[in-house]
């Protein structure tokens, strides 16, 4: 687990009249890509954390440490993706809209981005809003829909109408 390192004066440590400096890598801490080249953050044996350095992959001669780091990184990534997947599934199965059993407070906005008119509903005693199909809101609380439309302000200009909520 030895790596040849550039000397402080900028000369290559492997120059013909310069002795080669070799350092042992204790651990690979991180990985990044710079200018299209992979670099690893290295902890050096016998040196403090302050002496950690980013080194290009081609300068390293520690394939076992690289493989161990990549394996840990891949496992961490897989664990994170699995955790996020489980979280998203549980969030997707939560009750939404009127299925939450809450009383509507007001409509704060509307969208038809999904191809269906949806109202963004605020609920009494709840900080979380839901997008609810307008067809449900129209039937279950028509007075809230009427209030929403009655309170929309219209700004007229010569050529356009601008709606403000």
PDB file of C-alpha atoms in Angstrom:
ATOM      1  CA  UNK A   1       0.000   0.000   0.000  1.00  0.00           C
ATOM      2  CA  UNK A   2       2.613   2.426  -1.095  1.00  0.00           C
ATOM      3  CA  UNK A   3       2.155   5.569  -3.103  1.00  0.00           C
ATOM      4  CA  UNK A   4       4.801   7.674  -4.810  1.00  0.00           C
ATOM      5  CA  UNK A   5       4.191  11.315  -4.036  1.00  0.00           C
ATOM      6  CA  UNK A   6       5.233  14.626  -5.628  1.00  0.00           C
ATOM      7  CA  UNK A   7       7.966  16.406  -3.655  1.00  0.00           C
ATOM      8  CA  UNK A   8       7.202  19.757  -2.047  1.00  0.00           C
ATOM      9  CA  UNK A   9       9.574  21.580  -4.464  1.00  0.00           C
ATOM     10  CA  UNK A  10       7.503  20.381  -7.417  1.00  0.00           C
ATOM     11  CA  UNK A  11      10.088  17.910  -8.768  1.00  0.00           C
ATOM     12  CA  UNK A  12       8.880  14.396  -9.331  1.00  0.00           C
ATOM     13  CA  UNK A  13       9.892  12.148  -6.478  1.00  0.00           C
ATOM     14  CA  UNK A  14      10.821   9.555  -9.083  1.00  0.00           C
ATOM     15  CA  UNK A  15      13.365  11.767 -10.964  1.00  0.00           C
ATOM     16  CA  UNK A  16      16.634  10.062 -11.810  1.00  0.00           C
ATOM     17  CA  UNK A  17      18.768  12.124  -9.377  1.00  0.00           C
ATOM     18  CA  UNK A  18      16.118  12.450  -6.663  1.00  0.00           C
ATOM     19  CA  UNK A  19      15.317   9.717  -4.139  1.00  0.00           C
ATOM     20  CA  UNK A  20      11.768   8.356  -4.348  1.00  0.00           C
ATOM     21  CA  UNK A  21       9.576   9.290  -1.406  1.00  0.00           C
ATOM     22  CA  UNK A  22       7.061   6.619  -0.492  1.00  0.00           C
ATOM     23  CA  UNK A  23       4.200   6.846   1.948  1.00  0.00           C
ATOM     24  CA  UNK A  24       1.824   4.158   3.180  1.00  0.00           C
ATOM     25  CA  UNK A  25      -1.899   4.689   2.834  1.00  0.00           C
ATOM     26  CA  UNK A  26      -3.805   3.859   6.012  1.00  0.00           C
ATOM     27  CA  UNK A  27      -7.321   4.404   4.703  1.00  0.00           C
ATOM     28  CA  UNK A  28      -9.306   5.912   1.828  1.00  0.00           C
ATOM     29  CA  UNK A  29     -11.769   8.431   3.236  1.00  0.00           C
ATOM     30  CA  UNK A  30     -13.545   9.884   0.198  1.00  0.00           C
ATOM     31  CA  UNK A  31     -13.637  10.050  -3.595  1.00  0.00           C
ATOM     32  CA  UNK A  32     -14.177  12.836  -6.121  1.00  0.00           C
ATOM     33  CA  UNK A  33     -13.719  13.573  -9.818  1.00  0.00           C
ATOM     34  CA  UNK A  34     -11.644  16.574 -10.859  1.00  0.00           C
ATOM     35  CA  UNK A  35     -10.966  17.505 -14.465  1.00  0.00           C
ATOM     36  CA  UNK A  36     -12.296  14.095 -15.507  1.00  0.00           C
ATOM     37  CA  UNK A  37      -9.870  12.195 -13.231  1.00  0.00           C
ATOM     38  CA  UNK A  38     -10.765  10.225 -10.120  1.00  0.00           C
ATOM     39  CA  UNK A  39      -9.095  11.332  -6.897  1.00  0.00           C
ATOM     40  CA  UNK A  40      -9.209   9.754  -3.446  1.00  0.00           C
ATOM     41  CA  UNK A  41      -8.855  11.451  -0.071  1.00  0.00           C
ATOM     42  CA  UNK A  42      -6.167   9.520   1.764  1.00  0.00           C
ATOM     43  CA  UNK A  43      -5.284   9.087   5.426  1.00  0.00           C
ATOM     44  CA  UNK A  44      -1.550   8.399   5.644  1.00  0.00           C
ATOM     45  CA  UNK A  45      -0.039   5.918   8.139  1.00  0.00           C
ATOM     46  CA  UNK A  46       1.881   7.755  10.840  1.00  0.00           C
ATOM     47  CA  UNK A  47       0.387  11.145   9.956  1.00  0.00           C
ATOM     48  CA  UNK A  48      -2.467  13.152  11.491  1.00  0.00           C
ATOM     49  CA  UNK A  49      -5.806  13.954   9.882  1.00  0.00           C
ATOM     50  CA  UNK A  50      -4.414  17.404   8.989  1.00  0.00           C
ATOM     51  CA  UNK A  51      -2.027  15.665   6.572  1.00  0.00           C
ATOM     52  CA  UNK A  52      -4.804  13.928   4.595  1.00  0.00           C
ATOM     53  CA  UNK A  53      -4.498  14.669   0.861  1.00  0.00           C
ATOM     54  CA  UNK A  54      -6.464  14.229  -2.353  1.00  0.00           C
ATOM     55  CA  UNK A  55      -4.450  12.079  -4.758  1.00  0.00           C
ATOM     56  CA  UNK A  56      -5.138  10.995  -8.355  1.00  0.00           C
ATOM     57  CA  UNK A  57      -6.010   7.331  -8.786  1.00  0.00           C
ATOM     58  CA  UNK A  58      -3.135   6.769 -11.228  1.00  0.00           C
ATOM     59  CA  UNK A  59      -0.610   7.671  -8.490  1.00  0.00           C
ATOM     60  CA  UNK A  60      -1.907   5.021  -6.118  1.00  0.00           C
ATOM     61  CA  UNK A  61      -0.618   1.519  -5.617  1.00  0.00           C
ATOM     62  CA  UNK A  62      -3.173   0.205  -3.155  1.00  0.00           C
ATOM     63  CA  UNK A  63      -5.799  -1.767  -5.129  1.00  0.00           C
ATOM     64  CA  UNK A  64      -7.047  -3.584  -2.017  1.00  0.00           C
ATOM     65  CA  UNK A  65      -7.828  -0.321  -0.216  1.00  0.00           C
ATOM     66  CA  UNK A  66      -9.502   1.115  -3.320  1.00  0.00           C
ATOM     67  CA  UNK A  67     -11.621  -2.034  -3.706  1.00  0.00           C
ATOM     68  CA  UNK A  68     -12.577  -1.943   0.000  1.00  0.00           C
ATOM     69  CA  UNK A  69     -13.565   1.737  -0.251  1.00  0.00           C
ATOM     70  CA  UNK A  70     -15.592   1.181  -3.438  1.00  0.00           C
ATOM     71  CA  UNK A  71     -17.340  -1.786  -1.810  1.00  0.00           C
ATOM     72  CA  UNK A  72     -18.226   0.267   1.298  1.00  0.00           C
ATOM     73  CA  UNK A  73     -19.384   3.155  -0.910  1.00  0.00           C
ATOM     74  CA  UNK A  74     -21.574   0.869  -3.045  1.00  0.00           C
ATOM     75  CA  UNK A  75     -23.114  -0.717   0.065  1.00  0.00           C
ATOM     76  CA  UNK A  76     -23.791   2.682   1.644  1.00  0.00           C
ATOM     77  CA  UNK A  77     -25.422   3.859  -1.586  1.00  0.00           C
ATOM     78  CA  UNK A  78     -27.558   0.713  -1.806  1.00  0.00           C
ATOM     79  CA  UNK A  79     -28.621   1.097   1.853  1.00  0.00           C
ATOM     80  CA  UNK A  80     -29.562   4.741   1.283  1.00  0.00           C
ATOM     81  CA  UNK A  81     -31.559   3.927  -1.855  1.00  0.00           C
ATOM     82  CA  UNK A  82     -33.350   1.094  -0.049  1.00  0.00           C
ATOM     83  CA  UNK A  83     -34.173   3.371   2.901  1.00  0.00           C
ATOM     84  CA  UNK A  84     -35.478   6.085   0.552  1.00  0.00           C
ATOM     85  CA  UNK A  85     -37.549   3.538  -1.359  1.00  0.00           C
ATOM     86  CA  UNK A  86     -39.140   2.266   1.863  1.00  0.00           C
ATOM     87  CA  UNK A  87     -39.764   5.858   2.995  1.00  0.00           C
ATOM     88  CA  UNK A  88     -41.387   6.794  -0.332  1.00  0.00           C
ATOM     89  CA  UNK A  89     -43.586   3.700  -0.279  1.00  0.00           C
ATOM     90  CA  UNK A  90     -44.780   4.463   3.245  1.00  0.00           C
ATOM     91  CA  UNK A  91     -45.395   8.118   2.337  1.00  0.00           C
ATOM     92  CA  UNK A  92     -47.267   7.122  -0.829  1.00  0.00           C
ATOM     93  CA  UNK A  93     -49.584   4.904   1.204  1.00  0.00           C
ATOM     94  CA  UNK A  94     -50.549   7.691   3.593  1.00  0.00           C
ATOM     95  CA  UNK A  95     -54.097   8.964   3.473  1.00  0.00           C
ATOM     96  CA  UNK A  96     -54.540  12.110   1.385  1.00  0.00           C
ATOM     97  CA  UNK A  97     -57.234  14.733   1.055  1.00  0.00           C
ATOM     98  CA  UNK A  98     -60.606  13.913   2.546  1.00  0.00           C
ATOM     99  CA  UNK A  99     -59.393  10.399   3.426  1.00  0.00           C
ATOM    100  CA  UNK A 100     -57.466  11.990   6.302  1.00  0.00           C
ATOM    101  CA  UNK A 101     -60.770  12.791   8.011  1.00  0.00           C
ATOM    102  CA  UNK A 102     -59.945  16.478   8.369  1.00  0.00           C
ATOM    103  CA  UNK A 103     -62.231  19.454   7.850  1.00  0.00           C
ATOM    104  CA  UNK A 104     -61.365  21.725   4.924  1.00  0.00           C
ATOM    105  CA  UNK A 105     -60.285  25.245   5.836  1.00  0.00           C
ATOM    106  CA  UNK A 106     -59.702  26.868   2.467  1.00  0.00           C
ATOM    107  CA  UNK A 107     -58.333  26.428  -1.030  1.00  0.00           C
ATOM    108  CA  UNK A 108     -54.957  28.133  -1.407  1.00  0.00           C
ATOM    109  CA  UNK A 109     -54.374  27.404  -5.074  1.00  0.00           C
ATOM    110  CA  UNK A 110     -55.289  25.353  -8.114  1.00  0.00           C
ATOM    111  CA  UNK A 111     -53.439  23.519 -10.874  1.00  0.00           C
ATOM    112  CA  UNK A 112     -54.223  21.425 -13.901  1.00  0.00           C
ATOM    113  CA  UNK A 113     -50.635  20.321 -14.522  1.00  0.00           C
ATOM    114  CA  UNK A 114     -51.636  16.644 -14.300  1.00  0.00           C
ATOM    115  CA  UNK A 115     -54.442  17.101 -16.826  1.00  0.00           C
ATOM    116  CA  UNK A 116     -57.051  17.209 -14.075  1.00  0.00           C
ATOM    117  CA  UNK A 117     -58.025  20.272 -12.036  1.00  0.00           C
ATOM    118  CA  UNK A 118     -56.639  19.924  -8.514  1.00  0.00           C
ATOM    119  CA  UNK A 119     -57.093  22.258  -5.555  1.00  0.00           C
ATOM    120  CA  UNK A 120     -54.392  22.759  -2.944  1.00  0.00           C
ATOM    121  CA  UNK A 121     -56.409  22.417   0.252  1.00  0.00           C
ATOM    122  CA  UNK A 122     -55.542  23.692   3.721  1.00  0.00           C
ATOM    123  CA  UNK A 123     -57.191  21.797   6.563  1.00  0.00           C
ATOM    124  CA  UNK A 124     -58.401  22.946   9.968  1.00  0.00           C
ATOM    125  CA  UNK A 125     -55.886  22.233  12.760  1.00  0.00           C
ATOM    126  CA  UNK A 126     -53.313  20.861  10.308  1.00  0.00           C
ATOM    127  CA  UNK A 127     -50.171  22.427   8.839  1.00  0.00           C
ATOM    128  CA  UNK A 128     -49.946  20.045   5.864  1.00  0.00           C
ATOM    129  CA  UNK A 129     -51.850  20.840   2.660  1.00  0.00           C
ATOM    130  CA  UNK A 130     -52.982  18.314   0.025  1.00  0.00           C
ATOM    131  CA  UNK A 131     -53.725  18.399  -3.680  1.00  0.00           C
ATOM    132  CA  UNK A 132     -57.305  17.187  -4.010  1.00  0.00           C
ATOM    133  CA  UNK A 133     -59.247  16.583  -7.242  1.00  0.00           C
ATOM    134  CA  UNK A 134     -61.652  19.459  -7.848  1.00  0.00           C
ATOM    135  CA  UNK A 135     -64.439  16.951  -8.536  1.00  0.00           C
ATOM    136  CA  UNK A 136     -64.229  15.785  -4.885  1.00  0.00           C
ATOM    137  CA  UNK A 137     -63.991  19.297  -3.449  1.00  0.00           C
ATOM    138  CA  UNK A 138     -66.947  20.528  -5.531  1.00  0.00           C
ATOM    139  CA  UNK A 139     -69.181  17.801  -4.064  1.00  0.00           C
ATOM    140  CA  UNK A 140     -67.920  17.685  -0.463  1.00  0.00           C
ATOM    141  CA  UNK A 141     -67.491  21.383   0.281  1.00  0.00           C
ATOM    142  CA  UNK A 142     -68.932  23.568  -2.479  1.00  0.00           C
ATOM    143  CA  UNK A 143     -68.960  26.600  -0.160  1.00  0.00           C
ATOM    144  CA  UNK A 144     -65.136  26.453   0.062  1.00  0.00           C
ATOM    145  CA  UNK A 145     -64.897  26.395  -3.751  1.00  0.00           C
ATOM    146  CA  UNK A 146     -67.314  29.342  -4.047  1.00  0.00           C
ATOM    147  CA  UNK A 147     -65.330  31.295  -1.452  1.00  0.00           C
ATOM    148  CA  UNK A 148     -62.088  30.598  -3.319  1.00  0.00           C
ATOM    149  CA  UNK A 149     -63.456  31.928  -6.617  1.00  0.00           C
ATOM    150  CA  UNK A 150     -65.265  34.879  -5.025  1.00  0.00           C
ATOM    151  CA  UNK A 151     -62.041  36.050  -3.391  1.00  0.00           C
ATOM    152  CA  UNK A 152     -59.811  35.819  -6.437  1.00  0.00           C
ATOM    153  CA  UNK A 153     -58.719  39.287  -7.426  1.00  0.00           C
ATOM    154  CA  UNK A 154     -58.562  40.184 -11.090  1.00  0.00           C
ATOM    155  CA  UNK A 155     -56.228  42.861 -12.414  1.00  0.00           C
ATOM    156  CA  UNK A 156     -57.197  44.240 -15.761  1.00  0.00           C
ATOM    157  CA  UNK A 157     -54.749  45.825 -18.173  1.00  0.00           C
ATOM    158  CA  UNK A 158     -55.342  46.951 -21.733  1.00  0.00           C
ATOM    159  CA  UNK A 159     -54.447  43.588 -23.236  1.00  0.00           C
ATOM    160  CA  UNK A 160     -54.438  40.921 -20.520  1.00  0.00           C
ATOM    161  CA  UNK A 161     -56.118  39.801 -17.346  1.00  0.00           C
ATOM    162  CA  UNK A 162     -53.809  38.871 -14.493  1.00  0.00           C
ATOM    163  CA  UNK A 163     -55.218  36.755 -11.650  1.00  0.00           C
ATOM    164  CA  UNK A 164     -53.824  37.174  -8.144  1.00  0.00           C
ATOM    165  CA  UNK A 165     -54.584  34.909  -5.225  1.00  0.00           C
TER     166      UNK A 165
END
